[in-house]
Tab-separated table of C-alpha atoms in Angstrom:
chain	number	residue	atom	x	y	z
A	1	MET	CA	-4.597	-30.681	-43.483
A	2	ASP	CA	-4.305	-27.535	-41.189
A	3	GLN	CA	-5.082	-24.032	-42.028
A	4	ARG	CA	-1.654	-23.453	-43.147
A	5	GLY	CA	-1.860	-26.166	-45.750
A	6	ASN	CA	0.449	-28.606	-43.971
A	7	GLN	CA	-0.407	-32.224	-43.296
A	8	GLY	CA	0.557	-34.204	-40.231
A	9	GLU	CA	1.990	-31.118	-38.336
A	10	ARG	CA	0.876	-30.634	-34.724
A	11	GLY	CA	-0.128	-27.099	-33.571
A	12	LEU	CA	0.427	-25.790	-30.025
A	13	PRO	CA	-2.415	-26.661	-27.723
A	14	ALA	CA	-4.701	-23.665	-26.860
A	15	PRO	CA	-6.572	-23.552	-23.487
A	16	ASP	CA	-9.643	-25.162	-25.086
A	17	GLY	CA	-7.574	-28.116	-26.428
A	18	GLN	CA	-7.738	-26.983	-30.065
A	19	PRO	CA	-4.416	-26.432	-31.973
A	20	THR	CA	-3.400	-22.829	-32.479
A	21	LEU	CA	-2.712	-21.279	-35.818
A	22	TRP	CA	1.089	-21.826	-35.694
A	23	GLN	CA	3.157	-24.886	-35.497
A	24	ASP	CA	5.639	-23.840	-32.839
A	25	HIS	CA	6.959	-20.637	-31.145
A	26	GLU	CA	9.529	-20.036	-33.921
A	27	ASP	CA	6.672	-19.721	-36.537
A	28	LEU	CA	4.996	-17.012	-34.601
A	29	PRO	CA	5.507	-13.421	-35.920
A	30	ALA	CA	7.998	-11.414	-34.003
A	31	THR	CA	6.543	-8.412	-32.151
A	32	ASP	CA	7.793	-5.542	-29.845
A	33	MET	CA	4.318	-4.381	-29.148
A	34	PRO	CA	3.700	-3.768	-25.374
A	35	PHE	CA	1.132	-5.922	-23.933
A	36	GLY	CA	-0.821	-2.938	-22.496
A	37	VAL	CA	-0.937	-0.956	-25.787
A	38	VAL	CA	-2.208	-4.001	-27.774
A	39	LEU	CA	-4.807	-4.701	-25.120
A	40	LEU	CA	-6.116	-1.109	-25.219
A	41	ALA	CA	-6.194	-1.196	-29.012
A	42	LEU	CA	-7.863	-4.641	-29.339
A	43	GLY	CA	-10.263	-3.536	-26.651
A	44	ALA	CA	-11.379	-0.516	-28.518
A	45	ALA	CA	-12.071	-2.718	-31.770
A	46	HIS	CA	-15.789	-2.579	-32.567
A	47	GLY	CA	-17.313	-6.022	-32.126
A	48	LEU	CA	-14.579	-7.981	-30.374
A	49	GLY	CA	-16.063	-7.535	-26.890
A	50	ASN	CA	-14.752	-8.755	-23.582
A	51	LYS	CA	-15.263	-12.366	-24.402
A	52	GLY	CA	-13.232	-12.245	-27.585
A	53	LEU	CA	-10.504	-10.167	-25.905
A	54	HIS	CA	-10.178	-12.657	-23.064
A	55	ALA	CA	-9.844	-15.567	-25.490
A	56	LEU	CA	-7.092	-13.952	-27.327
A	57	VAL	CA	-5.173	-13.073	-24.149
A	58	ARG	CA	-5.613	-16.577	-22.727
A	59	ALA	CA	-4.143	-17.818	-26.006
A	60	HIS	CA	-1.262	-15.394	-26.355
A	61	ARG	CA	-0.719	-13.744	-22.935
A	62	GLU	CA	2.148	-11.151	-23.008
A	63	GLN	CA	2.676	-11.946	-26.732
A	64	LEU	CA	-0.748	-10.574	-27.635
A	65	GLY	CA	1.030	-8.193	-30.136
A	66	ARG	CA	1.424	-11.223	-32.340
A	67	VAL	CA	-2.214	-11.161	-33.055
A	68	TRP	CA	-2.036	-7.418	-33.845
A	69	ASP	CA	0.859	-7.944	-36.329
A	70	LEU	CA	-0.968	-10.664	-38.294
A	71	PRO	CA	-1.862	-10.170	-41.964
A	72	ASP	CA	-5.625	-9.664	-42.543
A	73	GLY	CA	-6.470	-13.286	-43.504
A	74	ARG	CA	-4.546	-14.868	-40.729
A	75	LEU	CA	-6.120	-12.402	-38.124
A	76	ALA	CA	-9.508	-13.581	-39.215
A	77	ASP	CA	-8.309	-17.258	-38.839
A	78	GLU	CA	-7.061	-16.654	-35.383
A	79	LEU	CA	-10.067	-14.857	-34.231
A	80	ALA	CA	-12.053	-17.760	-35.420
A	81	ARG	CA	-9.889	-20.155	-33.541
A	82	ALA	CA	-10.474	-18.064	-30.394
A	83	LYS	CA	-14.164	-18.663	-31.055
A	84	VAL	CA	-14.807	-14.940	-31.659
A	85	PRO	CA	-18.260	-14.487	-33.270
A	86	THR	CA	-18.118	-12.692	-36.635
A	87	ALA	CA	-14.275	-13.079	-36.823
A	88	ARG	CA	-14.039	-11.945	-40.432
A	89	LYS	CA	-16.058	-8.743	-39.793
A	90	ILE	CA	-13.933	-7.823	-36.712
A	91	ALA	CA	-10.731	-8.726	-38.678
A	92	ASP	CA	-11.804	-6.202	-41.362
A	93	GLU	CA	-12.660	-3.625	-38.576
A	94	ILE	CA	-9.185	-3.936	-37.169
A	95	SER	CA	-7.498	-4.017	-40.464
A	96	THR	CA	-9.467	-0.777	-41.583
A	97	HIS	CA	-8.845	1.172	-38.493
A	98	ARG	CA	-5.455	-0.307	-37.375
A	99	PRO	CA	-3.516	3.022	-37.393
A	100	GLU	CA	-6.277	4.979	-35.684
A	101	LEU	CA	-6.669	2.206	-32.987
A	102	LEU	CA	-3.010	2.007	-32.422
A	103	LYS	CA	-2.593	5.676	-32.213
A	104	ALA	CA	-5.438	6.066	-29.753
A	105	ALA	CA	-4.189	3.161	-27.626
A	106	ARG	CA	-0.700	4.636	-27.289
A	107	ALA	CA	-2.193	7.987	-26.322
A	108	LYS	CA	-4.380	6.170	-23.641
A	109	ALA	CA	-1.421	4.221	-22.434
A	110	ASP	CA	0.557	7.431	-21.991
A	111	GLU	CA	-2.370	9.170	-20.151
A	112	LEU	CA	-2.609	6.340	-17.768
A	113	ALA	CA	1.058	6.181	-17.114
A	114	ARG	CA	0.970	9.956	-16.333
A	115	ARG	CA	-1.766	9.090	-13.793
A	116	ASN	CA	0.382	6.469	-12.177
A	117	VAL	CA	-1.735	3.591	-13.591
A	118	HIS	CA	0.113	0.482	-14.292
A	119	ILE	CA	-1.079	-2.268	-16.556
A	120	ILE	CA	-0.176	-5.770	-15.323
A	121	GLY	CA	-0.179	-8.629	-17.785
A	122	PRO	CA	-1.176	-12.279	-17.173
A	123	SER	CA	2.268	-13.506	-16.213
A	124	ASP	CA	2.807	-10.760	-13.647
A	125	LEU	CA	-0.357	-10.962	-11.746
A	126	PRO	CA	-0.305	-11.585	-8.054
A	127	ALA	CA	-0.051	-15.410	-7.476
A	128	ARG	CA	-3.292	-15.571	-5.405
A	129	LEU	CA	-5.329	-13.986	-8.151
A	130	ALA	CA	-3.674	-15.700	-11.023
A	131	GLU	CA	-4.358	-19.152	-9.423
A	132	LEU	CA	-8.191	-18.328	-9.145
A	133	PRO	CA	-10.536	-20.370	-11.421
A	134	GLY	CA	-11.789	-17.704	-13.816
A	135	GLY	CA	-9.430	-15.241	-12.334
A	136	PRO	CA	-8.415	-11.979	-14.132
A	137	LEU	CA	-6.108	-11.964	-17.080
A	138	TRP	CA	-4.907	-8.422	-16.485
A	139	LEU	CA	-5.242	-5.497	-14.084
A	140	PHE	CA	-5.133	-1.849	-14.330
A	141	VAL	CA	-3.589	-0.529	-11.024
A	142	GLU	CA	-3.359	2.958	-9.902
A	143	GLY	CA	-0.874	3.626	-7.239
A	144	ASP	CA	1.748	1.281	-5.911
A	145	PRO	CA	1.252	-2.215	-7.266
A	146	ARG	CA	3.426	-3.766	-4.474
A	147	ALA	CA	0.365	-3.364	-2.298
A	148	LEU	CA	-1.067	-6.285	-4.225
A	149	TYR	CA	1.833	-8.500	-3.728
A	150	GLU	CA	2.998	-8.011	-0.218
A	151	GLY	CA	0.725	-9.890	2.194
A	152	PRO	CA	-1.088	-10.650	4.193
A	153	HIS	CA	-4.285	-9.142	3.087
A	154	VAL	CA	-7.651	-8.928	5.026
A	155	ALA	CA	-10.762	-8.083	3.210
A	156	VAL	CA	-13.374	-6.040	5.088
A	157	VAL	CA	-16.592	-5.937	3.261
A	158	GLY	CA	-20.237	-5.410	3.837
A	159	THR	CA	-23.475	-3.708	3.077
A	160	ARG	CA	-23.865	-0.179	1.541
A	161	ASP	CA	-26.747	0.356	3.935
A	162	VAL	CA	-24.521	0.156	7.018
A	163	SER	CA	-26.078	0.626	10.347
A	164	PRO	CA	-24.469	2.567	13.373
A	165	ASP	CA	-23.492	-0.876	14.952
A	166	GLY	CA	-22.072	-1.868	11.539
A	167	VAL	CA	-19.848	1.231	11.581
A	168	ARG	CA	-18.749	0.421	14.989
A	169	ALA	CA	-18.079	-3.156	14.006
A	170	THR	CA	-16.049	-2.150	10.918
A	171	GLU	CA	-13.979	0.288	12.747
A	172	ALA	CA	-13.265	-2.234	15.426
A	173	ALA	CA	-12.080	-4.751	12.739
A	174	VAL	CA	-9.939	-2.271	11.146
A	175	ARG	CA	-8.374	-1.124	14.587
A	176	THR	CA	-7.572	-4.797	15.317
A	177	LEU	CA	-5.699	-5.451	12.178
A	178	ALA	CA	-4.007	-2.142	12.183
A	179	ALA	CA	-1.554	-3.296	14.976
A	180	TYR	CA	0.126	-5.700	12.382
A	181	PRO	CA	1.670	-5.310	8.875
A	182	ILE	CA	-1.508	-6.096	7.085
A	183	THR	CA	-3.039	-4.520	4.009
A	184	LEU	CA	-6.765	-3.898	4.065
A	185	VAL	CA	-8.791	-4.986	0.991
A	186	SER	CA	-12.274	-3.602	0.207
A	187	GLY	CA	-14.326	-2.316	-2.874
A	188	LEU	CA	-14.499	1.485	-2.416
A	189	ALA	CA	-18.355	1.461	-2.293
A	190	ASN	CA	-20.384	3.497	0.023
A	191	GLY	CA	-21.353	1.939	3.486
A	192	VAL	CA	-19.050	-0.627	5.013
A	193	ASP	CA	-16.374	-0.385	2.337
A	194	ALA	CA	-16.048	3.444	2.794
A	195	VAL	CA	-16.015	3.072	6.581
A	196	ALA	CA	-13.337	0.489	6.299
A	197	HIS	CA	-11.024	2.439	3.985
A	198	ARG	CA	-11.326	5.599	5.963
A	199	ALA	CA	-10.676	3.836	9.286
A	200	ALA	CA	-7.531	2.108	7.615
A	201	LEU	CA	-6.163	5.446	6.451
A	202	ARG	CA	-6.772	6.947	9.855
A	203	ASP	CA	-4.810	3.981	11.474
A	204	GLY	CA	-2.045	4.068	9.024
A	205	VAL	CA	-2.942	0.821	7.296
A	206	ARG	CA	-2.201	0.286	3.658
A	207	ASN	CA	-5.232	-0.102	1.379
A	208	VAL	CA	-6.171	-2.100	-1.802
A	209	ALA	CA	-9.558	-1.217	-3.367
A	210	PHE	CA	-11.029	-3.273	-6.237
A	211	LEU	CA	-13.393	-1.475	-8.666
A	212	GLY	CA	-16.388	-2.879	-10.754
A	213	HIS	CA	-15.588	-0.392	-13.510
A	214	GLY	CA	-12.840	1.001	-15.531
A	215	ILE	CA	-9.835	2.456	-13.721
A	216	ASP	CA	-10.468	6.007	-15.051
A	217	VAL	CA	-14.105	6.100	-13.785
A	218	VAL	CA	-14.745	7.436	-10.320
A	219	PHE	CA	-17.980	5.775	-8.626
A	220	PRO	CA	-19.477	6.573	-6.386
A	221	ALA	CA	-18.474	10.113	-6.271
A	222	GLU	CA	-18.557	10.327	-2.527
A	223	THR	CA	-15.510	8.017	-2.272
A	224	ALA	CA	-13.235	10.179	-4.515
A	225	ASP	CA	-11.355	11.722	-1.673
A	226	ILE	CA	-10.833	8.099	-0.148
A	227	ARG	CA	-9.455	6.949	-3.567
A	228	ALA	CA	-7.014	9.834	-3.760
A	229	ARG	CA	-5.682	9.294	-0.137
A	230	ILE	CA	-5.291	5.421	-0.699
A	231	VAL	CA	-3.050	6.089	-3.702
A	232	SER	CA	-1.093	8.989	-1.952
A	233	THR	CA	-0.390	6.744	1.079
A	234	GLY	CA	1.160	3.798	-0.847
A	235	GLY	CA	-1.890	1.787	-1.600
A	236	ALA	CA	-3.462	0.723	-4.858
A	237	VAL	CA	-6.790	0.844	-6.725
A	238	ALA	CA	-7.255	-1.965	-9.132
A	239	SER	CA	-9.567	-2.951	-11.899
A	240	GLU	CA	-9.761	-5.664	-14.606
A	241	TYR	CA	-12.135	-3.586	-16.651
A	242	LEU	CA	-11.000	-1.537	-19.589
A	243	PRO	CA	-10.670	2.329	-19.195
A	244	GLY	CA	-14.040	3.897	-19.796
A	245	GLU	CA	-16.006	1.001	-19.032
A	246	HIS	CA	-18.981	1.962	-16.838
A	247	TYR	CA	-20.303	-0.013	-13.840
A	248	ARG	CA	-22.860	-2.666	-14.070
A	249	LYS	CA	-24.211	-5.071	-11.401
A	250	ALA	CA	-22.685	-8.122	-12.756
A	251	GLN	CA	-19.236	-6.394	-12.686
A	252	PHE	CA	-19.564	-5.538	-9.044
A	253	VAL	CA	-20.089	-9.366	-8.416
A	254	GLN	CA	-16.930	-10.181	-10.424
A	255	ARG	CA	-15.143	-7.544	-8.528
A	256	ASN	CA	-16.082	-9.390	-5.128
A	257	ARG	CA	-14.176	-12.437	-6.300
A	258	LEU	CA	-10.904	-10.455	-6.453
A	259	GLN	CA	-11.557	-9.154	-2.959
A	260	ALA	CA	-12.068	-12.682	-1.689
A	261	GLY	CA	-9.302	-14.088	-3.933
A	262	LEU	CA	-6.565	-11.816	-2.725
A	263	ALA	CA	-7.530	-11.937	0.895
A	264	ASP	CA	-6.006	-14.321	3.468
A	265	ILE	CA	-8.978	-13.610	5.580
A	266	VAL	CA	-12.503	-12.220	4.775
A	267	VAL	CA	-14.293	-10.203	7.344
A	268	ALA	CA	-17.949	-9.527	6.514
A	269	ALA	CA	-18.791	-6.751	9.019
A	270	GLU	CA	-22.598	-6.604	8.189
A	271	GLY	CA	-25.042	-7.657	5.416
A	272	GLN	CA	-27.864	-9.733	4.401
A	273	ARG	CA	-27.667	-13.106	2.866
A	274	THR	CA	-29.595	-11.774	-0.236
A	275	GLY	CA	-27.203	-8.797	-0.577
A	276	GLY	CA	-24.123	-8.259	-2.555
A	277	THR	CA	-21.736	-9.112	0.303
A	278	ALA	CA	-23.090	-12.698	0.203
A	279	HIS	CA	-21.242	-13.076	-3.257
A	280	THR	CA	-18.032	-12.206	-1.607
A	281	VAL	CA	-18.767	-14.849	1.126
A	282	ARG	CA	-19.499	-17.525	-1.344
A	283	PHE	CA	-16.390	-16.705	-3.357
A	284	ALA	CA	-14.304	-16.908	-0.188
A	285	ALA	CA	-15.820	-20.308	0.674
A	286	THR	CA	-15.087	-21.641	-2.861
A	287	TYR	CA	-11.389	-20.379	-2.509
A	288	ARG	CA	-11.265	-21.867	1.060
A	289	ARG	CA	-10.457	-18.605	2.667
A	290	PRO	CA	-11.373	-18.220	6.351
A	291	ILE	CA	-14.429	-16.082	6.715
A	292	ILE	CA	-15.331	-14.109	9.931
A	293	GLY	CA	-18.842	-12.797	10.364
A	294	PHE	CA	-19.788	-10.352	13.185
A	295	THR	CA	-22.815	-10.933	15.450
A	296	TRP	CA	-24.776	-8.686	17.754
A	297	PRO	CA	-28.376	-8.238	18.571
A	298	GLY	CA	-29.975	-7.054	15.377
A	299	ALA	CA	-27.135	-8.004	13.068
A	300	GLY	CA	-28.041	-8.860	9.449
A	301	ASP	CA	-28.809	-12.482	8.487
A	302	LEU	CA	-25.552	-12.766	6.500
A	303	THR	CA	-24.364	-14.524	9.592
A	304	ASP	CA	-26.716	-17.395	8.846
A	305	LEU	CA	-24.907	-17.970	5.605
A	306	ILE	CA	-21.431	-17.573	7.082
A	307	ASP	CA	-22.303	-20.083	9.828
A	308	THR	CA	-23.031	-22.847	7.108
A	309	GLU	CA	-19.695	-22.367	5.293
A	310	PRO	CA	-17.007	-24.716	6.326
A	311	THR	CA	-14.399	-21.902	6.625
A	312	GLY	CA	-16.889	-19.652	8.301
A	313	ARG	CA	-16.740	-18.514	11.989
A	314	LEU	CA	-18.908	-16.088	13.946
A	315	ILE	CA	-17.666	-13.741	16.650
A	316	ASP	CA	-19.161	-10.920	18.860
A	317	ILE	CA	-16.775	-8.088	17.853
A	318	PHE	CA	-18.168	-5.931	20.680
A	319	THR	CA	-16.840	-8.228	23.441
A	320	PRO	CA	-13.164	-8.443	24.562
A	321	SER	CA	-13.107	-12.180	23.742
A	322	GLY	CA	-14.392	-11.484	20.167
A	323	ARG	CA	-11.808	-8.892	19.723
A	324	ARG	CA	-9.054	-11.093	20.989
A	325	THR	CA	-10.288	-13.860	18.693
A	326	LEU	CA	-9.920	-11.527	15.592
A	327	ASP	CA	-6.662	-10.208	16.955
A	328	ALA	CA	-5.196	-13.822	17.107
A	329	LEU	CA	-6.194	-14.458	13.643
A	330	CYS	CA	-4.630	-11.338	12.248
A	331	ARG	CA	-1.408	-11.807	14.108
A	332	SER	CA	-1.215	-15.377	12.878
A	333	ALA	CA	-1.681	-14.192	9.344
A	334	ALA	CA	1.087	-11.575	9.640
A	335	ASN	CA	3.363	-14.182	11.201
A	336	SER	CA	2.752	-16.767	8.508
A	337	TYR	CA	4.301	-14.195	6.096
A	338	GLY	CA	7.425	-13.890	8.243
A	339	HIS	CA	6.565	-10.567	9.861
A	340	THR	CA	7.727	-9.527	13.151
A	341	THR	CA	4.420	-8.653	15.080
A	342	PHE	CA	3.747	-6.379	18.156
A	343	GLY	CA	0.226	-6.210	19.359
A	344	LEU	CA	0.847	-2.829	20.957
A	345	SER	CA	2.210	-1.168	17.892
A	346	LEU	CA	-0.803	1.173	17.562
A	347	VAL	CA	-0.269	2.311	21.192
A	348	GLU	CA	3.422	2.801	20.510
A	349	ARG	CA	2.796	5.046	17.656
A	350	GLN	CA	0.106	7.022	19.529
A	351	LEU	CA	2.421	7.312	22.528
A	352	GLY	CA	5.180	8.667	20.289
A	353	ARG	CA	2.814	11.245	18.917
A	354	GLU	CA	1.444	12.267	22.370
A	355	VAL	CA	5.099	12.633	23.772
A	356	GLU	CA	6.093	14.790	20.704
A	357	LEU	CA	3.041	17.083	21.019
A	358	ARG	CA	2.756	17.620	24.775
A	359	ALA	CA	4.939	19.388	27.310
A	360	LEU	CA	5.246	16.304	29.554
A	361	PRO	CA	6.649	16.744	33.109
A	362	PRO	CA	8.625	13.664	34.444
A	363	GLU	CA	5.806	12.807	36.762
A	364	ASP	CA	3.571	12.016	33.643
A	365	LEU	CA	6.023	9.437	32.355
A	366	LYS	CA	6.614	8.031	35.911
A	367	ARG	CA	2.840	7.521	36.173
A	368	LEU	CA	2.880	5.801	32.766
A	369	ARG	CA	5.606	3.503	33.802
A	370	GLN	CA	3.705	2.664	37.058
A	371	ARG	CA	0.611	1.847	34.953
A	372	LEU	CA	2.495	-0.514	32.731
A	373	ASP	CA	3.954	-2.133	35.782
A	374	ASP	CA	0.457	-2.637	37.185
A	375	LEU	CA	-0.775	-4.265	33.917
A	376	LEU	CA	2.192	-6.635	33.960
A	377	GLY	CA	1.480	-7.616	37.451
A	378	GLN	CA	-2.290	-8.283	36.627
A	379	GLU	CA	-1.656	-10.811	33.779
A	380	ASP	CA	-3.950	-13.779	33.921
A	381	GLY	CA	-3.544	-16.459	31.335
A	382	GLY	CA	-1.648	-14.139	28.892
A	383	HIS	CA	-4.412	-11.396	28.986
A	384	ALA	CA	-4.587	-8.355	31.265
A	385	ARG	CA	-7.636	-8.306	33.374
């Protein structure tokens, strides 16, 4: 006999293989509750916690409102089936404070919308993230969500304690990918992340930044200006953590899996194999993403880890051959998405700005044309000498 008192009736399978509370979809209570509002309301319920909330979303996805609409007794049963500890106590908490939780959730949803924050449910997540083992079940996205969906994406990550050579390497990586319709992914931390985001903004590259805390928390404070510019230039800042949730070390590790998961290529600009960037490298290896590590005399030993990964590759970013290798990978990634690529697009944009800003006599343009003719005449194996 099941919990509804019916013998021999088969329930819908839940992710853990156990039957759900209801026989079929027709038996589910109707709901018009928006997913984001219910997520915020349940997330604020004392005692439910992230584990319980994730279990409920896995079971009900965008129809999470059906849980909210349940009578008290059935709510406790459903929480128990989702393996939520102290299900009865939490059900009583929700039932007692249901109006206040709902009012606060609607107010928070309105506040987020005014801040241009979108709540993306499990069925609408970018495919590359939805397919990850243990991937996110929702995202809060400030800015333009299309930045998460329109590839390719190249993640540029690395240590917070970036060296002068690490800064140069990071800027070289961004300048290389900036010639193509590629979105940069990083984590909005100090160090390599901040250098990468700033270089991308300078070169007109769209940004995606993943956070290790709630979407309404700004951390570190030094990156507030970068975050604002990412959003204002058509990029996106994303988090799987509920609003108000503060940063913890474990959350930054989990943030790293999203960077690796969304990326078509992961570039580890600088780091140590015992540092946080190593987590991103390992996630990228698990997801079979190409991993590029930069080498130079005195570079950190993260390169030792990358060199052992099947998808890892080391290049000297400070040599012409190293830059060409990275350029070929970026161009190939853009081509794989059907984009038209032009390796001199940065030069073209800069030339257009220079022509607009300068009073150029005809002799200057003739000299430029002669220089281009000289370069074409010096081709050797497809590369100018």
